[in-house]
Amino acid sequence: MSIDADRLWRRIEALSKLTDPDRPWTRRSFRPRFLEGREWLAAEFRTAGLATGIDAGGNLVGRLAGADPSLKPIILGSHSDTVPSGGRYDGILGVLAGLEVAQSFIERGDRLRHSLEIYDFLAEEPSEFGLSCIGSRALAGALTGAQLAMTRPDGMTLREGIAYVGGRPDELGSVRRGPDSVAAYVEVHIEQGRVLENEGVAIGVVTDIVGIRRERITITGRADHAGATPMPLRADALVGAAKLIEAAYQRASARSRDAQPLVATVGRIEVSPNAANAVPGEAVLILEARSGDEAAVKLFGETLVRDLTPELAKLRLHVASEPISSVSPTACAPAVRAAIAQAAASLGLSSREMPSGAGHDGMFVAAAGPIGMIFVPCRDGRSHAPEEAIEPHQAADGARVLAETVRLLDATLG
Ligand code: GLV
Ligand code: MN
Ligand code: MN
């Protein structure tokens, strides 16, 4: 099964270059640049011969009908949004590899039994609403009313955001896929780590995706004059935040050699009044914990806040936390993993099994059917940074393995 590697790379280059010019490689969801990328993608989907549209959840979907309409679809895809200033290949590789595979089947006149559906899932990365994996949550029927009411800093609600990208938030029931309604979901993605590159292995066969929990922690002190307030009288919220961040770092580091390591990050912080000459009165942090150990992920933030509360109280600070999202670790299905490994071997490519420390839409699609992920190496393991890079042959390897995996699954799955 051949694919057009040059066309795939041309598309990767073209879409990645639709970036905010002052901060490459940025295409934030729910922003005009994202819509620009979407328009370009939809045109490519149509040119390839896919029946293309935006579903009620705001996902861009291209469909290729299979020979047997009684069979459940095979879904391929990923996401075209990015984190700020990073993610040149994170996401688009999976969407464009899916498109390339579908187009190659069409051009060869090779009719699959199953329908193929290529998804550009809406907002896989944490959006300005504070939520990630929005389109795949919609597919799983997991978007709650409370989540639809989440707002971004300019006051737009997520409900309005879904309509802004062409979705229909009042019809979300129409995109929901029940259990066992998808034959298989397969996503190609860059590894975002160093394992494949260090070992000189071409393909990663993902075994499972870590659990991820995010919570918003608000530390409240008192804003005061930075010159006139004596040190013993201050209630400096940012000092409390610093203690909490340090404690999270130390606790997660202590687990780095565990069989199921845990990582913890405070990647976002808002301070007010945020002025050089004011004692910070409030700090709002987003704490994220990830691990394959579900209980550890669930308890990390709660335990941290509970343990630090007395120390922060001594600093005249109040600390409160509320969960934003929590997703359990997700296993990739043995049958899909086996197909990916067999596909790589048949193409003469080395492969190894590995877990994913990054989150992916598959965490939600798994509610509707078996999932699998194909990793390709990326330079120095860098990702979510402007330096993220892959070579054309690595993109092509991922797409070739995807095509062969689809062929195998199409032949074997009911
Ligand atoms: C997505 O890239 C994530 O792992 O947060
Ligand atoms: Mn990402
Ligand atoms: Mn991604």
XYZ file of C-alpha atoms and ligand atoms in Angstrom:
421
model
C 0.000 0.000 0.000
C 1.797 3.141 -1.177
C 1.138 6.729 -0.159
C 2.316 9.981 -1.747
C 5.038 11.058 0.691
C 5.762 14.316 -1.175
C 2.131 15.375 -1.100
C 1.943 14.579 2.613
C 5.010 16.702 3.350
C 3.800 19.577 1.149
C 0.567 19.635 3.096
C 2.361 19.501 6.451
C 4.493 22.477 5.423
C 1.509 24.413 4.078
C -0.738 23.945 7.104
C 2.011 24.543 9.654
C 2.766 27.848 7.944
C -0.751 29.082 8.675
C 0.545 30.430 11.977
C 0.294 33.645 13.972
C 3.343 35.373 12.431
C 4.680 36.804 15.685
C 4.672 33.465 17.554
C 5.248 30.450 15.334
C 3.744 27.831 15.262
C 0.509 29.013 16.737
C -3.031 28.229 15.635
C -5.115 28.561 18.790
C -8.554 27.003 18.743
C -11.562 29.357 18.493
C -9.441 32.095 16.869
C -9.433 33.378 13.262
C -6.110 31.642 12.461
C -7.641 28.320 13.448
C -10.558 28.948 11.084
C -8.067 29.786 8.340
C -6.382 26.413 8.878
C -9.761 24.685 8.942
C -10.810 26.285 5.639
C -7.580 25.133 4.016
C -8.013 21.624 5.439
C -11.645 21.355 4.341
C -10.613 22.267 0.783
C -7.905 19.560 0.847
C -10.414 17.008 2.179
C -12.809 17.864 -0.672
C -10.095 17.775 -3.332
C -9.151 14.317 -2.103
C -12.738 13.169 -2.670
C -14.038 13.057 0.903
C -17.591 14.086 1.834
C -16.656 16.932 4.148
C -18.418 18.944 6.828
C -18.334 20.289 10.377
C -20.289 18.184 12.867
C -22.376 19.589 15.709
C -19.396 19.325 18.075
C -17.243 21.511 15.824
C -15.123 18.653 14.431
C -14.090 18.779 10.774
C -14.951 15.365 9.323
C -14.174 13.877 5.899
C -15.897 10.625 4.988
C -15.135 7.915 2.467
C -17.972 5.402 2.145
C -17.056 1.730 2.475
C -18.374 -1.176 0.444
C -20.372 -2.635 3.343
C -22.688 -0.015 4.894
C -23.546 -2.372 7.758
C -20.007 -2.066 9.177
C -18.966 0.498 11.776
C -16.506 3.136 10.538
C -12.753 3.165 11.009
C -11.764 6.636 12.244
C -8.372 8.278 11.648
C -7.307 11.726 12.748
C -5.945 14.101 15.339
C -6.175 17.903 15.778
C -5.144 21.088 13.945
C -5.094 23.455 16.946
C -1.803 24.109 18.716
C -0.500 25.215 22.091
C 0.766 28.833 22.132
C 4.106 29.114 20.281
C 4.552 25.424 19.651
C 3.204 22.305 18.061
C 4.253 22.566 14.448
C 3.579 18.850 13.925
C 1.672 17.995 17.116
C -1.756 17.246 15.758
C -1.557 18.084 12.076
C 0.561 15.018 11.336
C -2.289 12.723 12.406
C -4.937 14.630 10.446
C -2.849 14.871 7.280
C -1.628 11.259 7.500
C -5.290 10.196 7.752
C -6.155 12.329 4.733
C -3.197 10.941 2.766
C -4.230 7.354 3.530
C -7.846 7.986 2.483
C -6.760 9.735 -0.719
C -4.325 6.932 -1.568
C -7.088 4.332 -1.225
C -9.328 6.452 -3.489
C -6.620 6.919 -6.127
C -5.820 3.197 -6.229
C -9.492 2.383 -6.603
C -8.996 0.162 -3.574
C -12.438 0.010 -1.950
C -12.410 -0.676 1.776
C -15.203 -2.666 3.430
C -15.440 -0.142 6.260
C -16.149 3.536 5.831
C -13.152 5.705 6.644
C -13.738 8.914 8.586
C -10.953 11.463 8.928
C -11.337 13.776 11.944
C -9.784 17.075 12.812
C -10.997 17.080 16.426
C -11.861 20.470 17.857
C -9.465 21.921 20.451
C -7.419 18.952 21.626
C -5.020 21.298 23.410
C -6.180 23.141 26.546
C -8.253 25.980 25.082
C -8.773 29.464 26.436
C -11.943 28.102 28.046
C -9.687 25.940 30.219
C -10.824 22.677 28.606
C -9.037 20.306 26.200
C -10.249 17.543 23.823
C -13.514 19.390 23.205
C -14.447 17.709 19.914
C -13.586 14.212 21.103
C -15.497 14.814 24.346
C -18.488 15.703 22.153
C -18.064 12.458 20.207
C -18.041 10.514 23.483
C -21.099 12.413 24.765
C -18.892 13.679 27.588
C -19.358 17.456 27.219
C -21.343 18.642 30.233
C -23.613 21.670 30.559
C -21.167 23.129 33.072
C -18.351 22.775 30.548
C -20.425 24.445 27.810
C -20.885 27.382 30.192
C -17.108 27.799 30.757
C -15.904 31.227 29.653
C -12.662 32.516 28.221
C -11.185 35.854 29.370
C -13.206 37.949 26.866
C -16.471 36.460 28.184
C -17.273 34.122 25.271
C -18.796 30.840 26.476
C -17.698 27.467 25.147
C -21.210 27.044 23.756
C -20.653 30.217 21.703
C -17.161 29.047 20.791
C -18.498 25.802 19.295
C -20.956 27.831 17.208
C -18.112 30.189 16.186
C -16.208 27.295 14.569
C -19.342 26.096 12.744
C -20.647 23.554 15.269
C -24.212 23.320 16.592
C -24.066 23.228 20.384
C -27.812 22.589 20.658
C -27.488 19.396 18.626
C -24.585 17.726 20.416
C -26.611 14.535 20.779
C -26.224 14.006 17.030
C -22.441 13.524 17.254
C -22.460 11.242 20.265
C -21.239 7.723 19.482
C -22.328 5.038 21.876
C -20.135 2.191 23.125
C -18.973 -0.162 20.390
C -20.070 2.154 17.549
C -16.612 2.626 15.999
C -14.679 -0.297 14.470
C -11.323 1.279 15.406
C -9.683 4.674 15.901
C -6.037 5.065 14.842
C -3.978 8.235 15.275
C -0.458 9.004 14.063
C 1.403 11.450 16.329
C 4.915 12.596 17.053
C 6.286 10.897 20.156
C 6.963 14.169 22.033
C 9.717 12.350 23.946
C 13.169 10.917 23.274
C 12.685 7.156 23.440
C 12.383 6.364 19.715
C 15.160 8.743 18.695
C 17.567 7.493 21.378
C 16.977 3.873 20.418
C 16.925 4.450 16.663
C 13.444 2.907 16.419
C 11.129 4.094 13.637
C 7.678 3.440 15.089
C 6.172 3.512 18.579
C 3.153 1.301 19.236
C 1.313 3.007 22.075
C 0.161 0.732 24.893
C -1.754 3.289 26.947
C -2.269 7.011 27.483
C -1.656 8.526 30.921
C -4.437 9.790 33.162
C -4.569 13.589 33.409
C -6.174 15.728 36.100
C -6.230 19.522 36.086
C -7.359 21.740 38.897
C -7.583 25.456 39.476
C -5.969 26.517 42.750
C -6.764 29.971 44.071
C -4.538 31.478 46.735
C -6.032 34.544 48.345
C -4.062 37.064 50.359
C -4.371 40.840 50.412
C -3.242 43.410 47.863
C -1.275 46.184 49.562
C 1.223 48.925 48.851
C 4.613 47.337 48.098
C 6.538 50.129 49.796
C 4.428 50.980 52.788
C 3.429 47.496 54.000
C 5.915 45.996 56.512
C 6.925 42.409 55.784
C 5.271 40.895 58.902
C 1.893 42.355 57.880
C 1.788 41.033 54.338
C -0.435 38.344 52.905
C 1.460 37.789 49.642
C -0.443 35.315 47.460
C 2.457 34.803 45.065
C 4.765 33.723 47.888
C 2.152 31.099 48.749
C 1.994 30.048 45.092
C 5.787 29.660 45.024
C 5.653 27.308 48.028
C 2.915 25.257 46.442
C 4.701 24.998 43.078
C 7.938 23.939 44.783
C 6.115 21.292 46.813
C 4.401 19.922 43.680
C 7.773 19.749 41.931
C 9.459 17.924 44.827
C 6.629 15.442 45.326
C 6.417 14.538 41.651
C 10.224 14.313 41.385
C 10.232 11.813 44.259
C 8.071 9.559 42.079
C 10.166 9.808 38.934
C 11.641 6.299 39.337
C 8.365 4.614 40.183
C 7.045 1.892 37.891
C 4.249 4.386 37.117
C 5.967 7.777 37.411
C 3.905 10.870 38.101
C 4.618 14.278 36.583
C 3.157 17.529 37.858
C 3.173 20.966 36.252
C 1.974 24.449 37.052
C 2.114 25.881 33.530
C -0.309 28.717 33.963
C -0.579 31.395 36.617
C -2.511 34.628 36.943
C -1.558 37.148 39.561
C -3.452 40.203 40.583
C -3.105 43.086 40.701
C 0.100 42.077 38.788
C 1.850 45.382 39.391
C 5.495 45.942 40.304
C 4.548 48.095 43.281
C 1.692 46.038 44.737
C 1.802 43.024 47.057
C 0.054 40.226 45.092
C -3.437 39.801 46.496
C -4.480 36.732 44.536
C -2.768 33.985 42.518
C -4.687 31.497 40.414
C -2.699 28.469 39.243
C -3.571 25.544 37.022
C -2.027 22.381 38.464
C -1.823 19.368 36.215
C -0.866 15.847 37.341
C -0.309 12.910 34.979
C 0.447 9.248 35.537
C -0.571 5.777 34.492
C -1.456 5.287 38.191
C -5.050 6.481 38.361
C -5.272 6.809 42.154
C -2.056 8.840 42.276
C -3.374 11.299 39.679
C -6.673 11.695 41.484
C -5.120 12.308 44.904
C -2.094 14.427 44.003
C -3.654 17.910 43.955
C -6.029 17.278 46.816
C -3.252 15.991 49.097
C -0.912 18.800 48.090
C -3.449 21.514 48.918
C -4.459 19.840 52.171
C -0.851 19.449 53.334
C 0.120 23.022 52.430
C -2.937 24.701 53.936
C -1.460 25.141 57.461
C 1.814 26.575 56.110
C -0.053 29.023 53.895
C -2.369 29.966 56.758
C 0.704 31.030 58.749
C 1.375 33.449 55.878
C -2.197 34.764 56.264
C -3.217 33.059 53.016
C -6.307 31.097 52.108
C -6.078 28.304 49.524
C -8.934 26.623 47.644
C -9.005 24.274 44.690
C -11.627 23.129 42.196
C -11.268 20.380 39.602
C -11.295 21.418 35.934
C -11.021 18.023 34.261
C -10.016 14.479 35.064
C -9.416 11.697 32.575
C -8.468 8.150 33.561
C -5.519 6.332 31.968
C -6.670 4.793 28.675
C -5.505 1.475 27.251
C -4.927 0.980 23.542
C -6.719 -2.122 22.253
C -4.609 -5.293 21.785
C -6.049 -5.915 18.291
C -5.128 -2.415 17.078
C -1.675 -2.599 18.686
C -1.063 -5.944 16.999
C -2.138 -4.544 13.620
C 0.211 -1.555 13.974
C 3.152 -3.789 14.949
C 2.409 -6.151 12.041
C 2.082 -3.209 9.654
C 5.466 -1.800 10.729
C 7.135 -5.210 10.392
C 5.668 -5.774 6.925
C 7.167 -2.432 5.837
C 10.586 -3.360 7.258
C 10.329 -0.681 9.973
C 11.506 -1.277 13.539
C 8.918 -0.734 16.276
C 8.547 -0.929 20.036
C 5.689 -0.634 22.481
C 5.566 2.448 24.710
C 3.162 4.441 26.858
C 2.119 7.980 25.960
C 2.821 10.694 28.522
C 0.891 13.147 26.364
C -2.868 13.303 26.221
C -4.726 12.601 22.975
C -8.276 12.558 21.613
C -8.167 8.753 21.794
C -8.779 9.088 25.560
C -12.364 10.022 24.678
C -12.828 8.110 21.433
C -12.051 4.944 23.455
C -15.608 5.187 24.859
C -16.894 4.384 21.361
C -14.511 1.624 20.255
C -10.971 0.213 20.261
C -8.153 2.734 19.799
C -4.500 2.624 18.802
C -1.711 5.166 18.283
C 1.326 5.196 16.005
C 4.249 7.317 17.244
C 7.084 8.617 15.085
C 10.276 10.158 16.504
C 10.730 13.918 16.817
C 14.025 15.787 17.072
C 15.516 15.746 20.592
C 12.074 14.793 21.902
C 11.094 18.483 21.818
C 7.404 19.347 21.663
C 5.030 22.123 22.755
C 7.936 24.387 21.864
C 8.900 26.244 18.663
C 11.807 23.799 18.129
C 9.493 20.806 17.555
C 10.759 19.105 14.368
C 10.459 15.927 12.310
C 11.966 14.754 9.026
C 9.820 14.113 5.932
C 10.690 10.399 5.972
C 9.419 10.104 9.552
C 6.068 11.601 8.567
C 5.941 9.219 5.611
C 6.787 6.209 7.824
C 3.867 7.089 10.106
C 1.461 7.427 7.171
C 2.645 4.180 5.565
C 2.185 2.262 8.793
C -1.242 3.876 9.153
C -2.258 2.796 5.639
C -1.141 -0.774 6.222
C -2.820 -0.821 9.647
C -6.087 0.304 8.043
C -5.777 -2.406 5.418
C -5.233 -5.061 8.086
C -8.063 -3.803 10.326
C -10.424 -3.485 7.367
C -9.784 -7.121 6.495
C -10.132 -8.471 10.019
C -12.631 -6.333 11.951
C -16.352 -6.899 11.815
C -1.657 17.479 24.700
O -0.778 17.779 23.931
C -1.332 17.215 26.062
O -0.666 16.191 26.319
O -1.663 18.041 26.909
Mn -0.136 18.861 22.241
Mn -1.446 16.344 19.964
